[in-house]
Short mmCIF file of C-alpha atoms in Angstrom, two decimals:
data_model
loop_
_atom_site.label_atom_id
_atom_site.label_comp_id
_atom_site.label_asym_id
_atom_site.label_seq_id
_atom_site.Cartn_x
_atom_site.Cartn_y
_atom_site.Cartn_z
CA MET E 1 -85.04 -116.13 13.06
CA TRP E 2 -86.83 -113.29 11.33
CA LEU E 3 -89.97 -115.40 10.83
CA LEU E 4 -90.29 -116.63 14.42
CA PRO E 5 -92.56 -113.80 15.71
CA HIS E 6 -94.98 -114.37 12.81
CA PHE E 7 -94.70 -118.14 12.52
CA ALA E 8 -97.79 -118.94 14.62
CA THR E 9 -99.96 -116.68 12.42
CA LEU E 10 -98.63 -118.30 9.24
CA CYS E 11 -99.20 -121.79 10.66
CA THR E 12 -102.74 -120.93 11.78
CA ALA E 13 -103.62 -119.92 8.23
CA ALA E 14 -102.10 -123.09 6.75
CA VAL E 15 -103.86 -125.38 9.23
CA HIS E 16 -107.30 -123.84 8.70
CA VAL E 17 -107.02 -123.67 4.91
CA TYR E 18 -106.02 -127.30 4.52
CA TYR E 19 -108.06 -128.91 7.30
CA ARG E 20 -111.32 -128.45 9.15
CA ALA E 21 -109.27 -128.04 12.29
CA THR E 22 -110.52 -127.91 15.88
CA ARG E 23 -108.82 -127.96 19.26
CA SER E 24 -109.75 -128.58 22.89
CA GLY E 25 -108.30 -129.22 26.32
CA ALA E 26 -105.90 -127.16 28.39
CA THR E 27 -104.01 -124.04 27.33
CA ILE E 28 -100.31 -123.57 26.84
CA PRO E 29 -98.80 -120.89 29.12
CA ALA E 30 -98.52 -117.59 27.26
CA GLN E 31 -95.30 -116.60 29.01
CA GLY E 32 -92.29 -118.23 30.59
CA PRO E 33 -90.40 -121.40 29.71
CA VAL E 34 -92.48 -124.29 28.42
CA LEU E 35 -91.69 -127.50 26.58
CA VAL E 36 -94.43 -128.59 24.17
CA VAL E 37 -94.34 -132.25 23.12
CA GLY E 38 -96.54 -133.75 20.41
CA ASN E 39 -97.09 -136.94 18.47
CA HIS E 40 -95.78 -136.94 14.91
CA PRO E 41 -98.16 -138.55 12.37
CA ASN E 42 -98.15 -135.92 9.63
CA SER E 43 -94.67 -134.71 8.71
CA LEU E 44 -94.15 -130.93 8.56
CA LEU E 45 -97.79 -130.07 9.24
CA ASP E 46 -97.41 -131.29 12.82
CA PRO E 47 -95.24 -128.27 13.77
CA ALA E 48 -97.87 -126.04 12.18
CA PHE E 49 -100.52 -127.53 14.48
CA LEU E 50 -98.39 -127.04 17.58
CA ALA E 51 -97.62 -123.43 16.61
CA TRP E 52 -101.33 -122.75 16.08
CA VAL E 53 -102.28 -124.29 19.42
CA ALA E 54 -99.51 -122.52 21.34
CA GLU E 55 -100.38 -119.04 20.03
CA ARG E 56 -96.84 -117.93 20.86
CA PRO E 57 -93.44 -118.31 19.20
CA LEU E 58 -92.12 -121.89 19.40
CA ARG E 59 -88.52 -122.94 18.84
CA PHE E 60 -88.76 -126.37 17.19
CA LEU E 61 -86.18 -129.12 17.28
CA ALA E 62 -85.82 -130.29 13.67
CA LYS E 63 -83.65 -132.93 12.04
CA GLU E 64 -80.55 -131.49 10.38
CA PRO E 65 -81.35 -132.54 6.76
CA LEU E 66 -84.38 -130.22 6.80
CA PHE E 67 -82.08 -127.21 7.15
CA ARG E 68 -80.51 -128.14 3.80
CA ASP E 69 -83.73 -129.10 2.02
CA PRO E 70 -84.07 -126.98 -1.15
CA LEU E 71 -87.84 -126.64 -0.74
CA ILE E 72 -88.26 -125.86 2.95
CA GLY E 73 -84.78 -125.22 4.30
CA TRP E 74 -85.32 -121.48 4.31
CA LEU E 75 -88.52 -121.89 6.34
CA VAL E 76 -86.87 -124.12 8.94
CA ARG E 77 -83.98 -121.69 9.38
CA ALA E 78 -86.12 -118.53 9.38
CA SER E 79 -88.45 -119.92 12.06
CA GLY E 80 -85.59 -120.34 14.54
CA SER E 81 -85.51 -124.14 14.60
CA ILE E 82 -82.75 -125.95 16.49
CA ARG E 83 -80.75 -128.61 14.61
CA VAL E 84 -80.92 -132.23 15.75
CA TYR E 85 -78.36 -134.72 14.44
CA ARG E 86 -79.75 -138.25 14.09
CA ALA E 87 -77.81 -141.48 13.70
CA GLN E 88 -79.90 -142.53 10.70
CA ASP E 89 -78.97 -139.29 8.90
CA ASP E 90 -75.23 -139.23 9.63
CA PRO E 91 -73.72 -141.15 12.58
CA ALA E 92 -70.52 -139.07 12.38
CA GLN E 93 -72.47 -135.93 13.33
CA MET E 94 -74.04 -137.28 16.52
CA GLY E 95 -71.45 -135.55 18.70
CA ARG E 96 -72.81 -132.20 17.59
CA ASN E 97 -75.99 -132.80 19.58
CA ARG E 98 -74.17 -131.27 22.52
CA ASP E 99 -74.78 -127.96 20.78
CA THR E 100 -78.42 -128.95 20.25
CA PHE E 101 -78.99 -129.57 23.94
CA ALA E 102 -77.14 -126.39 24.90
CA ALA E 103 -79.27 -124.31 22.51
CA ALA E 104 -82.51 -125.83 23.85
CA HIS E 105 -81.42 -125.34 27.46
CA ASP E 106 -80.49 -121.71 26.84
CA ALA E 107 -83.80 -120.99 25.04
CA LEU E 108 -85.81 -122.40 27.94
CA ALA E 109 -83.65 -120.63 30.52
CA ARG E 110 -84.42 -117.34 28.77
CA GLY E 111 -88.17 -118.01 29.05
CA ALA E 112 -88.81 -119.22 25.51
CA ALA E 113 -91.16 -121.99 24.41
CA VAL E 114 -89.51 -125.02 22.81
CA ALA E 115 -91.40 -127.73 20.92
CA MET E 116 -90.39 -131.21 19.85
CA PHE E 117 -91.69 -134.64 18.88
CA PRO E 118 -90.33 -137.22 21.34
CA GLU E 119 -91.03 -140.13 19.01
CA GLY E 120 -88.10 -138.87 16.96
CA ILE E 121 -89.72 -139.76 13.63
CA SER E 122 -92.78 -138.88 11.60
CA HIS E 123 -94.68 -142.08 10.89
CA ASP E 124 -97.92 -143.69 9.77
CA ARG E 125 -98.28 -146.17 12.63
CA PRO E 126 -101.67 -146.53 14.34
CA SER E 127 -100.20 -145.66 17.76
CA LEU E 128 -97.35 -143.76 19.39
CA ALA E 129 -93.85 -144.97 18.59
CA PRO E 130 -91.56 -145.60 21.59
CA LEU E 131 -90.40 -142.25 22.92
CA LYS E 132 -86.75 -141.22 22.73
CA THR E 133 -85.12 -139.78 25.84
CA GLY E 134 -84.26 -136.43 24.25
CA ALA E 135 -87.27 -134.53 25.62
CA ALA E 136 -86.57 -135.67 29.18
CA ARG E 137 -82.87 -134.82 28.89
CA ILE E 138 -83.65 -131.35 27.56
CA ALA E 139 -86.19 -130.68 30.32
CA LEU E 140 -83.90 -131.88 33.11
CA GLY E 141 -80.91 -130.00 31.75
CA ALA E 142 -82.90 -126.77 31.46
CA ALA E 143 -84.25 -127.27 34.99
CA GLU E 144 -80.68 -127.29 36.26
CA GLN E 145 -80.08 -123.86 34.70
CA LEU E 146 -83.42 -122.48 35.87
CA GLY E 147 -83.24 -124.02 39.31
CA ARG E 148 -86.80 -125.34 39.01
CA ALA E 149 -89.24 -127.33 36.94
CA PHE E 150 -91.38 -125.70 34.26
CA PRO E 151 -94.49 -126.79 32.30
CA ILE E 152 -94.17 -129.71 29.90
CA VAL E 153 -97.42 -129.79 27.90
CA PRO E 154 -98.46 -132.78 25.74
CA VAL E 155 -100.45 -132.14 22.56
CA GLY E 156 -102.18 -134.95 20.69
CA LEU E 157 -102.93 -134.65 16.98
CA VAL E 158 -105.80 -136.78 15.67
CA PHE E 159 -106.60 -136.82 11.95
CA ARG E 160 -109.65 -138.33 10.26
CA GLU E 161 -107.91 -138.63 6.87
CA LYS E 162 -104.63 -136.78 7.17
CA ASP E 163 -103.82 -136.88 3.46
CA VAL E 164 -107.21 -135.52 2.34
CA PHE E 165 -107.80 -131.81 1.72
CA ARG E 166 -110.50 -130.28 4.00
CA SER E 167 -110.75 -133.40 6.14
CA GLU E 168 -111.21 -133.23 9.92
CA ALA E 169 -108.24 -132.72 12.26
CA HIS E 170 -108.18 -132.15 15.99
CA ALA E 171 -105.56 -130.99 18.48
CA GLN E 172 -106.05 -132.08 22.09
CA VAL E 173 -103.96 -130.18 24.66
CA GLY E 174 -103.27 -132.15 27.83
CA VAL E 175 -102.48 -131.01 31.34
CA ALA E 176 -98.85 -130.31 32.18
CA VAL E 177 -96.76 -133.34 33.15
CA PRO E 178 -95.98 -133.45 36.91
CA TRP E 179 -92.21 -133.65 37.42
CA ASP E 180 -91.25 -131.28 40.23
CA ASP E 181 -89.80 -134.23 42.16
CA LEU E 182 -87.39 -134.99 39.30
CA ALA E 183 -86.19 -131.47 38.50
CA ALA E 184 -83.51 -131.41 41.20
CA GLN E 185 -82.01 -134.75 40.18
CA GLY E 186 -80.36 -133.46 37.01
CA ALA E 187 -80.09 -135.57 33.88
CA SER E 188 -79.32 -138.78 35.74
CA ARG E 189 -80.25 -142.01 34.02
CA GLU E 190 -82.98 -142.75 36.57
CA ALA E 191 -84.54 -139.28 36.25
CA VAL E 192 -84.39 -139.39 32.44
CA MET E 193 -86.07 -142.79 32.26
CA GLU E 194 -88.77 -141.85 34.77
CA LEU E 195 -89.58 -138.55 33.06
CA THR E 196 -89.69 -140.32 29.68
CA ARG E 197 -92.17 -142.80 31.17
CA ARG E 198 -94.34 -139.95 32.45
CA LEU E 199 -94.20 -138.22 29.06
CA ASP E 200 -95.33 -141.40 27.34
CA GLU E 201 -98.19 -141.78 29.81
CA ALA E 202 -99.25 -138.14 29.35
CA MET E 203 -99.15 -138.32 25.56
CA ARG E 204 -101.30 -141.44 25.54
CA THR E 205 -104.04 -139.47 27.31
CA VAL E 206 -104.31 -137.07 24.33
CA THR E 207 -103.69 -139.41 21.38
CA LEU E 208 -105.61 -142.20 19.72
CA ASN E 209 -103.62 -145.43 19.99
CA LEU E 210 -104.83 -148.44 18.02
CA ALA E 211 -103.50 -151.96 17.74
CA ARG E 212 -104.02 -151.76 13.97
CA TRP E 213 -105.50 -149.31 11.49
CA GLU E 214 -108.46 -151.59 10.72
CA ASP E 215 -109.79 -150.87 14.21
CA GLU E 216 -110.22 -147.16 13.48
CA ALA E 217 -113.28 -147.56 11.23
CA VAL E 218 -114.95 -149.82 13.80
CA LEU E 219 -114.25 -147.46 16.69
CA ARG E 220 -115.37 -144.36 14.80
CA THR E 221 -118.65 -146.01 13.80
CA ALA E 222 -119.17 -147.34 17.31
CA GLU E 223 -118.54 -143.90 18.83
CA ALA E 224 -120.87 -142.21 16.33
CA VAL E 225 -123.65 -144.73 16.96
CA TRP E 226 -123.32 -144.51 20.74
CA SER E 227 -123.15 -140.70 20.88
CA THR E 228 -126.14 -140.39 18.53
CA VAL E 229 -128.35 -142.78 20.46
CA ARG E 230 -127.28 -141.47 23.86
CA GLY E 231 -127.43 -137.81 22.84
CA ALA E 232 -123.80 -137.21 23.85
CA SER E 233 -121.85 -134.05 23.07
CA THR E 234 -120.76 -133.73 19.46
CA GLU E 235 -117.85 -131.39 20.27
CA PRO E 236 -114.67 -132.64 18.55
CA GLY E 237 -112.77 -132.82 21.84
CA ALA E 238 -115.49 -134.95 23.43
CA ARG E 239 -115.55 -137.25 20.40
CA VAL E 240 -111.77 -137.72 20.48
CA GLU E 241 -111.88 -138.50 24.19
CA ARG E 242 -114.57 -141.13 23.60
CA LEU E 243 -112.51 -142.63 20.77
CA ARG E 244 -109.46 -142.78 23.01
CA ALA E 245 -111.42 -144.48 25.78
CA ALA E 246 -113.00 -146.86 23.26
CA SER E 247 -109.60 -147.85 21.85
CA GLU E 248 -108.36 -148.67 25.37
CA ALA E 249 -111.48 -150.73 26.10
CA TRP E 250 -111.20 -152.54 22.78
CA THR E 251 -107.56 -153.48 23.52
CA ILE E 252 -108.62 -154.95 26.86
CA LEU E 253 -111.51 -156.91 25.35
CA ARG E 254 -109.42 -158.24 22.48
CA ALA E 255 -106.84 -159.54 24.95
CA ARG E 256 -109.57 -161.59 26.63
CA GLU E 257 -110.27 -163.38 23.32
CA ASP E 258 -113.99 -163.37 24.06
CA ASP E 259 -116.07 -164.23 20.98
CA ARG E 260 -118.84 -161.87 22.09
CA TRP E 261 -116.72 -158.83 21.43
CA ALA E 262 -115.49 -160.15 18.09
CA THR E 263 -119.15 -160.58 17.17
CA LEU E 264 -119.90 -157.01 18.30
CA ALA E 265 -117.05 -155.69 16.14
CA ARG E 266 -118.39 -157.62 13.16
CA ASP E 267 -121.88 -156.21 13.67
CA VAL E 268 -120.53 -152.67 13.92
CA ARG E 269 -118.61 -153.21 10.66
CA ASP E 270 -121.77 -154.50 8.97
CA HIS E 271 -123.69 -151.45 10.17
CA ALA E 272 -120.93 -149.16 8.88
CA ARG E 273 -121.05 -150.84 5.45
CA LEU E 274 -124.81 -150.39 5.24
CA LEU E 275 -124.54 -146.72 6.16
CA GLN E 276 -121.79 -146.31 3.58
CA VAL E 277 -123.98 -147.84 0.87
CA LEU E 278 -126.76 -145.44 1.83
CA ARG E 279 -124.22 -142.61 2.07
CA ILE E 280 -125.47 -141.52 5.47
CA GLU E 281 -124.07 -141.13 8.99
CA PRO E 282 -125.45 -142.60 12.24
CA ALA E 283 -126.87 -139.18 13.15
CA ASP E 284 -128.87 -139.11 9.90
CA VAL E 285 -130.77 -142.20 11.00
CA GLU E 286 -132.30 -140.16 13.82
CA THR E 287 -133.40 -137.25 11.60
CA ASP E 288 -137.06 -136.42 10.96
CA PRO E 289 -137.88 -137.57 7.39
CA ARG E 290 -141.34 -135.97 7.33
CA LEU E 291 -142.25 -132.82 5.45
CA ALA E 292 -142.36 -130.78 8.65
CA GLY E 293 -138.77 -131.74 9.30
CA ALA E 294 -137.75 -130.55 5.86
CA VAL E 295 -139.50 -127.21 6.38
CA ARG E 296 -137.66 -126.70 9.68
CA TRP E 297 -134.40 -127.63 7.95
CA VAL E 298 -134.91 -125.00 5.24
CA LEU E 299 -135.86 -122.29 7.71
CA ARG E 300 -132.80 -122.97 9.83
CA ARG E 301 -130.48 -122.62 6.85
CA ARG E 302 -132.20 -119.67 5.18
CA SER E 303 -132.57 -120.36 1.48
CA VAL E 304 -131.28 -116.92 0.45
CA GLU E 305 -128.05 -117.53 2.32
CA SER E 306 -127.71 -120.93 0.68
CA VAL E 307 -128.09 -119.42 -2.79
CA ALA E 308 -125.46 -116.75 -1.99
CA LEU E 309 -123.07 -119.40 -0.71
CA GLY E 310 -123.65 -121.44 -3.84
CA LEU E 311 -122.82 -118.48 -6.09
CA LEU E 312 -119.70 -117.65 -4.07
CA ALA E 313 -118.57 -121.28 -4.16
CA ALA E 314 -119.14 -121.44 -7.92
CA LEU E 315 -117.16 -118.23 -8.55
CA ALA E 316 -114.22 -119.36 -6.39
CA THR E 317 -114.20 -122.77 -8.06
CA LEU E 318 -114.16 -121.14 -11.52
CA VAL E 319 -111.27 -118.80 -10.65
CA PHE E 320 -109.12 -121.30 -8.76
CA TRP E 321 -109.88 -124.67 -10.35
CA ILE E 322 -106.70 -124.72 -12.45
CA PRO E 323 -104.21 -124.03 -9.62
CA TYR E 324 -106.11 -126.44 -7.36
CA ARG E 325 -105.79 -129.27 -9.85
CA LEU E 326 -102.19 -128.35 -10.65
CA THR E 327 -101.28 -128.48 -6.96
CA GLY E 328 -102.68 -131.98 -6.65
CA VAL E 329 -100.77 -133.24 -9.69
CA ILE E 330 -97.42 -131.76 -8.63
CA ALA E 331 -97.72 -132.76 -4.97
CA GLY E 332 -98.80 -136.27 -5.94
CA ARG E 333 -95.63 -136.74 -7.97
CA MET E 334 -93.37 -135.29 -5.26
CA SER E 335 -94.88 -137.12 -2.28
CA ALA E 336 -93.56 -140.60 -1.68
CA ASN E 337 -96.03 -141.68 1.00
CA ARG E 338 -99.19 -140.82 2.92
CA ASP E 339 -97.16 -139.33 5.76
CA THR E 340 -95.83 -136.46 3.62
CA HIS E 341 -98.63 -135.96 1.09
CA SER E 342 -100.39 -133.11 2.90
CA THR E 343 -97.10 -131.35 3.61
CA TYR E 344 -96.24 -131.23 -0.06
CA ARG E 345 -99.75 -130.11 -0.99
CA VAL E 346 -99.53 -127.17 1.42
CA LEU E 347 -96.05 -126.13 0.28
CA VAL E 348 -96.70 -126.62 -3.43
CA GLY E 349 -100.15 -125.06 -3.15
CA ALA E 350 -98.76 -121.93 -1.51
CA ALA E 351 -96.33 -121.43 -4.37
CA VAL E 352 -98.80 -122.28 -7.15
CA PHE E 353 -101.59 -120.08 -5.79
CA LEU E 354 -99.23 -117.13 -5.24
CA VAL E 355 -98.06 -117.40 -8.85
CA TRP E 356 -101.65 -117.75 -10.07
CA ILE E 357 -102.86 -114.69 -8.13
CA GLY E 358 -99.86 -112.73 -9.37
CA GLY E 359 -100.70 -113.74 -12.92
CA LEU E 360 -104.33 -112.69 -12.51
CA SER E 361 -103.22 -109.31 -11.17
CA ILE E 362 -100.83 -108.72 -14.06
CA ALA E 363 -103.50 -109.70 -16.58
CA ALA E 364 -106.02 -107.35 -14.93
CA GLY E 365 -103.47 -104.52 -14.97
CA MET E 366 -102.61 -105.03 -18.63
CA ARG E 367 -106.26 -105.05 -19.59
CA ALA E 368 -107.75 -102.33 -17.35
CA GLY E 369 -104.89 -100.45 -15.70
CA TRP E 370 -102.94 -100.62 -12.44
CA PRO E 371 -105.93 -99.89 -10.12
CA TRP E 372 -107.50 -103.13 -11.31
CA ALA E 373 -104.23 -104.96 -10.80
CA VAL E 374 -104.11 -103.81 -7.17
CA ALA E 375 -107.79 -104.63 -6.68
CA THR E 376 -107.26 -108.13 -8.06
CA LEU E 377 -104.21 -108.65 -5.88
CA VAL E 378 -106.30 -107.83 -2.81
CA ALA E 379 -109.59 -109.43 -3.80
CA ALA E 380 -108.31 -112.75 -5.16
CA PRO E 381 -106.98 -114.12 -1.84
CA VAL E 382 -110.17 -113.00 -0.08
CA LEU E 383 -112.27 -114.75 -2.72
CA GLY E 384 -110.15 -117.88 -2.40
CA VAL E 385 -110.50 -118.17 1.38
CA ALA E 386 -114.17 -117.16 1.46
CA GLY E 387 -114.92 -119.51 -1.42
CA LEU E 388 -113.20 -122.36 0.40
CA PHE E 389 -115.54 -122.10 3.37
CA ALA E 390 -118.52 -121.44 1.09
CA VAL E 391 -117.79 -124.71 -0.73
CA ASP E 392 -117.74 -126.51 2.60
CA ARG E 393 -121.11 -125.05 3.65
CA TRP E 394 -122.69 -125.62 0.26
CA GLN E 395 -121.56 -129.23 0.03
CA SER E 396 -122.85 -129.84 3.55
CA SER E 397 -126.24 -128.33 2.66
CA VAL E 398 -126.55 -130.31 -0.57
CA ALA E 399 -125.60 -133.54 1.21
CA ALA E 400 -128.22 -132.84 3.91
CA VAL E 401 -130.94 -132.34 1.28
CA ARG E 402 -129.94 -135.53 -0.51
CA ARG E 403 -130.01 -137.52 2.73
CA TRP E 404 -133.43 -136.16 3.69
CA TRP E 405 -134.86 -136.92 0.26
CA MET E 406 -133.53 -140.45 0.35
CA LEU E 407 -134.56 -141.23 3.92
CA ARG E 408 -138.04 -139.75 3.79
CA ALA E 409 -139.53 -142.83 2.14
CA ASP E 410 -136.92 -145.49 2.94
CA PRO E 411 -138.55 -148.41 4.74
CA ARG E 412 -135.21 -149.36 6.29
CA LEU E 413 -135.14 -146.24 8.48
CA SER E 414 -137.05 -147.72 11.41
CA ASP E 415 -134.95 -150.89 11.22
CA LEU E 416 -131.77 -148.81 11.24
CA ARG E 417 -132.94 -146.91 14.32
CA ALA E 418 -133.70 -150.13 16.16
CA ARG E 419 -130.36 -151.59 15.12
CA GLN E 420 -128.48 -148.54 16.34
CA ALA E 421 -130.29 -148.61 19.68
CA GLN E 422 -129.35 -152.26 20.10
CA LEU E 423 -125.72 -151.58 19.18
CA ALA E 424 -125.54 -148.72 21.69
CA GLN E 425 -126.80 -151.06 24.43
CA ARG E 426 -124.22 -153.70 23.54
CA LEU E 427 -121.48 -151.06 23.49
CA ASP E 428 -122.47 -149.99 26.99
CA GLU E 429 -122.20 -153.60 28.13
CA ALA E 430 -118.79 -153.96 26.44
CA ALA E 431 -117.49 -150.81 28.11
CA GLN E 432 -118.66 -152.05 31.52
CA GLN E 433 -117.01 -155.41 30.88
CA ALA E 434 -113.72 -153.71 29.91
CA VAL E 435 -113.77 -151.60 33.08
CA GLY E 436 -114.39 -154.71 35.15
CA SER E 437 -111.51 -156.54 33.45
CA ALA E 438 -109.13 -153.64 34.03
CA THR E 439 -109.99 -153.32 37.74
CA PRO E 440 -107.45 -155.19 39.88
#
């Protein structure tokens, strides 16, 4: 377990390099026993998110085949993970889960933090899979040793495009699950089932659960339109909460089979298609297309800073274009599905970039001496990370200029504003109707 004390730092770096990651909600206790439970949509990057959010060492429960995986087995073992034996991997080994539960109980009894994914599988479904009872059994068994309950904290992971480099990802930390009344009952069937039900309920408050993936685009556009028109908070946590509430409302309205809401969904889709053709977002429709607005935009972003960011982005792209492209090719061939694509890109990218930086350092040393080799070894990673964020800022600035230039004379702008205002009003009415339908 030599890597366990440093695992959260390593995971934080991986999460922020690959994604534009944000988090919100409660905090995980910094000391004492705690069980962290999360949804599992993104293979081995999900543990990285939980470790980043926890900011303390986490002992993960991991399926046994990972310990023997030639690519990541060393990482799973070094981070202090606890083996879980699953029927789909080897039914003959299921009896060994007694050791799994004992190890998890002992870790919690000693005040450690344990993390697991109660769904039991990593998947690409649009909502939570049915929870297994393992998390409840571990919690209740540990409570027997401790003589009390301890925090069980749900964490929801929401990805915009989980298989896309530098896409948006958000971790929502929920409040601890209340279960003091169950802790003294031991791992009885009734207590296990009730705690599993409470875990499912808690995890649904921090995750986005859709009936089907096609709904996501509609809900995201609807949320963006409503928050833009109503001037709502643009914080990632607030947006995720609105999406979650919208998905619940949409499920209720769909069950009523009311044509009005099907029509609303169609109109939102049409609006999303038009914005996509124009390559703009709902917020862009509300921007000031006049010259004065452009002047204010430039002053806010400071043209000198923009030029510096552009140069830094260009230099980083020049130095690291080859390993970046090579990572994509190798990971694409190794990854079998969308669920594991980002995991392979992170793992392969780490190896490829380390080799590339080592090669640059050797080349610099052979050409100019060992001081230059050391300087390259230090400067190259700094350039890579700084260039990554410079590329983000530069692309955002360029896109903003393009949108302003296009919108400044577009006659459709006023029509789009009116359409968005009308959609926001209809969304308010739909939300009120859903609340009324859900009230007993």
